[in-house]
Structures are given as C-alpha cells and as structure tokens.
XYZ file of C-alpha atoms in Angstrom:
230
model
C -27.132 24.899 -3.752
C -23.699 23.328 -3.180
C -23.003 20.927 -0.296
C -19.380 19.666 -0.154
C -18.886 15.926 0.235
C -15.729 16.366 2.338
C -15.531 17.004 6.084
C -12.839 18.735 8.114
C -11.677 17.962 11.652
C -10.950 14.235 11.243
C -7.663 12.788 12.481
C -6.029 9.376 12.901
C -4.370 7.641 15.841
C -1.710 4.981 15.034
C -2.410 1.606 16.675
C 0.364 -0.498 15.119
C 3.299 -0.181 12.764
C 5.338 -2.815 10.972
C 7.359 -3.443 7.819
C 6.358 -5.347 4.727
C 7.687 -6.423 1.336
C 6.874 -9.107 -1.210
C 8.487 -11.800 -3.321
C 7.510 -13.755 -6.433
C 9.061 -16.716 -8.180
C 10.787 -16.250 -11.557
C 9.720 -17.928 -14.745
C 11.876 -21.010 -15.496
C 15.147 -19.998 -17.101
C 14.818 -16.322 -16.158
C 16.289 -14.328 -13.318
C 14.961 -10.838 -14.009
C 11.605 -9.108 -13.854
C 9.834 -11.982 -15.637
C 7.966 -13.447 -12.694
C 5.179 -15.968 -12.378
C 2.649 -17.087 -9.804
C 1.452 -15.312 -6.682
C 2.964 -12.308 -4.965
C 3.721 -13.375 -1.394
C 3.560 -10.686 1.272
C 6.225 -10.605 3.963
C 5.852 -8.902 7.359
C 8.029 -7.964 10.308
C 5.353 -8.860 12.856
C 4.528 -12.375 11.611
C 5.997 -15.385 9.842
C 4.685 -16.059 6.330
C 4.022 -19.816 6.060
C 3.638 -20.163 2.258
C 6.286 -19.050 -0.238
C 7.122 -19.684 -3.926
C 8.190 -23.262 -4.609
C 11.454 -22.233 -6.268
C 15.010 -21.143 -5.484
C 14.847 -18.149 -7.891
C 12.798 -15.173 -6.725
C 12.289 -11.459 -7.262
C 11.787 -9.416 -4.092
C 10.485 -5.883 -3.599
C 11.682 -2.975 -1.481
C 10.985 -3.216 2.228
C 8.724 -0.426 3.458
C 7.117 0.742 6.688
C 3.357 0.764 7.335
C 1.163 2.235 10.067
C -2.402 1.115 10.843
C -4.600 3.773 12.424
C -8.065 4.273 13.879
C -10.196 7.384 13.207
C -10.277 10.174 15.765
C -11.481 13.743 15.957
C -14.897 15.206 15.159
C -15.719 15.780 11.519
C -17.555 18.918 10.384
C -19.257 19.091 6.969
C -18.130 21.823 4.604
C -20.321 24.931 4.554
C -23.284 25.076 2.196
C -22.888 27.679 -0.550
C -25.131 29.094 -3.277
C -24.361 29.829 -6.922
C -26.174 33.172 -6.614
C -27.786 35.273 -3.883
C -30.433 37.917 -4.600
C -32.833 40.099 -2.608
C -36.496 40.120 -3.600
C -38.291 43.353 -2.621
C -42.074 43.027 -2.354
C -44.600 45.890 -2.527
C -47.090 46.238 0.270
C -49.181 48.803 -1.657
C -49.736 49.234 -5.388
C -50.861 52.511 -6.972
C -54.452 52.660 -8.234
C -53.752 54.855 -11.247
C -54.779 58.479 -11.863
C -58.209 60.058 -11.348
C -60.280 60.942 -14.384
C -58.895 63.717 -16.605
C -55.467 63.492 -14.919
C -52.199 62.091 -16.283
C -49.575 60.056 -14.420
C -45.983 61.107 -15.034
C -42.823 59.080 -14.724
C -40.985 58.935 -11.420
C -37.905 61.077 -11.010
C -35.888 57.936 -10.202
C -33.485 57.390 -13.105
C -33.479 53.590 -12.934
C -36.033 51.187 -11.543
C -35.678 47.481 -10.755
C -37.477 44.951 -12.939
C -41.142 44.334 -12.199
C -41.396 40.743 -10.954
C -43.701 38.437 -9.061
C -42.881 35.548 -6.764
C -44.811 32.263 -6.802
C -44.510 29.549 -4.165
C -42.840 26.339 -5.372
C -41.797 25.588 -8.925
C -43.886 27.393 -11.530
C -43.835 28.333 -15.220
C -43.361 31.963 -16.188
C -45.974 33.214 -18.695
C -48.547 35.917 -19.434
C -47.665 39.381 -18.115
C -44.560 37.937 -16.398
C -42.963 35.686 -19.022
C -39.285 35.945 -18.101
C -37.746 33.482 -15.629
C -35.136 34.879 -13.235
C -33.188 31.608 -13.181
C -35.060 28.574 -11.895
C -36.099 27.846 -8.332
C -34.982 30.098 -5.469
C -34.795 29.288 -1.749
C -34.705 31.248 1.491
C -32.225 28.887 3.168
C -31.165 25.254 3.515
C -31.927 22.286 5.769
C -28.593 20.621 6.501
C -28.858 17.345 8.492
C -25.452 16.049 7.381
C -23.108 14.199 9.725
C -19.521 13.110 9.121
C -17.840 9.729 9.008
C -14.086 9.806 9.635
C -11.769 7.153 8.210
C -8.050 6.467 7.888
C -5.841 5.130 5.144
C -2.596 3.264 5.755
C 0.514 5.327 6.331
C 3.538 4.352 4.258
C 7.199 5.286 4.616
C 10.607 3.975 5.567
C 11.435 0.663 7.235
C 14.639 1.063 9.199
C 17.166 -1.738 8.605
C 14.522 -4.206 7.393
C 15.285 -6.993 4.905
C 13.671 -10.262 3.805
C 14.838 -13.472 5.449
C 13.609 -16.910 4.334
C 13.906 -20.248 6.183
C 14.220 -23.901 5.250
C 11.629 -24.916 7.876
C 8.087 -23.988 8.797
C 7.409 -21.211 11.287
C 10.646 -19.374 10.446
C 12.823 -22.208 11.743
C 15.745 -24.129 10.318
C 18.419 -22.607 8.098
C 18.042 -18.870 7.419
C 18.900 -17.089 4.177
C 18.863 -13.305 3.646
C 17.758 -11.810 0.338
C 19.875 -8.962 -0.958
C 22.599 -7.031 0.791
C 20.616 -6.213 3.939
C 19.581 -2.764 2.727
C 15.990 -3.753 2.025
C 16.255 -2.701 -1.631
C 14.465 -4.440 -4.520
C 16.361 -7.165 -6.360
C 16.662 -10.805 -7.482
C 18.060 -13.916 -5.844
C 18.663 -16.515 -8.557
C 20.157 -19.359 -6.509
C 18.851 -19.637 -2.993
C 20.393 -22.630 -1.165
C 16.964 -24.191 -0.544
C 13.294 -23.855 -1.483
C 11.923 -21.579 1.254
C 9.210 -22.895 3.568
C 8.613 -19.667 5.478
C 9.891 -16.092 5.786
C 9.618 -12.676 7.420
C 11.079 -9.168 7.481
C 14.086 -9.329 9.791
C 15.341 -6.467 11.977
C 12.786 -4.093 10.473
C 11.335 -1.162 12.393
C 8.664 0.959 10.745
C 9.389 4.686 10.820
C 5.783 5.557 9.972
C 3.817 7.229 12.778
C 0.841 8.788 10.962
C -1.924 7.887 8.518
C -3.885 10.070 6.098
C -7.286 11.093 7.478
C -10.417 11.832 5.518
C -14.010 12.656 6.352
C -17.118 11.984 4.281
C -20.414 13.815 4.729
C -23.506 11.631 5.129
C -26.987 12.973 4.374
C -28.667 15.298 1.884
C -29.056 19.066 2.025
C -32.361 20.481 0.792
C -33.476 24.035 0.063
C -36.051 25.796 2.252
C -39.194 27.535 0.988
C -38.789 27.095 -2.771
C -40.233 29.800 -5.028
C -40.132 30.958 -8.650
C -39.466 34.566 -9.691
C -40.985 35.731 -12.997
C -40.394 39.170 -14.463
C -41.791 41.422 -17.181
C-alpha cells in the first residue's frame, strides 16, 4: 500500500514584493571576502536601523523577493498497490469417487494453485504451508486531507542598490555602495560609519512563489487477510 505524501492543486497568491541584500563588516586590515560579525539584512520597504560599526564592508547582490499566501484546493496523490491479485473461492468441493471407481485428471492443461484465505494476519502451515506474500487487502480507507503552503519567490530586483546614511532612520548624508547596478562587491572607505540603510530605487520583479501541498492523515488497508497455498 503506497500513499504519496505530496498533494496537487495548491497555488500561491503574492501579497507583497520587495528587494533585499546584505552587508557585513571586514576584518581589520582586510578589504576582501574576509568578513566578521553579523550579516545585516537590507530591504527596499524599510530602513535598517543597525549596521556594522565600520567604514569597510562587503555587500551582496540585490535581489527581488515575493511573499505569498496559500490558495487552491489540495488533493492527495492516489493510493497505489505493489501488487493486485484476484482470489477465486470455491462454493462446492468434490466429495471424491464412489467405491470401486477411480477419479481421473481434468482435461484442463493448467490449474491455479490450491490456496486458502484466512481473515487477518496468519501463519501458513500444515497442508497450506506456502505464503503468497504477506497480508492482502480488499481496498483502502483514505481519510487524508491536504495542507497547502508557499515558499518565498526569488528573482531580479530592478535598479536596486544599497544606500547607507550617516543618521538614524535613513536620514543625514547618503552614500551608495557599488556602481548602482546592485552587484556584489566591497566598499573599503565609506565616508562615515553608517547608522542606517536601505535598498534604494529597487523594484522586485518577482510575482510568484513556489507552492507545495502536504498530505495529512494515515491510509489503512481494508479487510486484511492471509493467503496460504499448497
């Protein structure tokens, strides 16, 4: 019995989009990828109030982000079985031959194996010692539901770049990091220790988020039985 964990039919609706990047202070005496301290996130929709206490920083590429909420109706994947067989039961069994008579073989060239079916899980033994492969079921109870969720969408940030300020709340003197392209790089001699910063002029080009659905609940087999053969 196989019950997929994934669901289909989920979707995502964007509720906001913005740009972000990050910057970190360099180790003393270095202006390369040797950084130290916290990574400070920068956003286009807010002013970051705490930044590295240094004039030498490494900054990362500006990117676009979309936040989404789940939508759609999830449907669990179909239940499947490793094997499907048909068990044919006899309603009447021959009583043998009368006295002084002999039974002869049927004219049928091939006959199916002689088996018996027991309710539930049983051990095969005696006249029917051979198991046909564990427990068999007539169907499945499937109470599963689906929970839809969304990841963040990532992509381009149009014209976004990091801008830091000498004052709190993105006030005072402004200084742009890099050439305005939003690419990753280093600024080794900013004119002041930044007090705040943001992504300037950035517009997220991301309009979608990845959707996924997870099945909740357990599938169980119906009417378990054991087949034992001669």
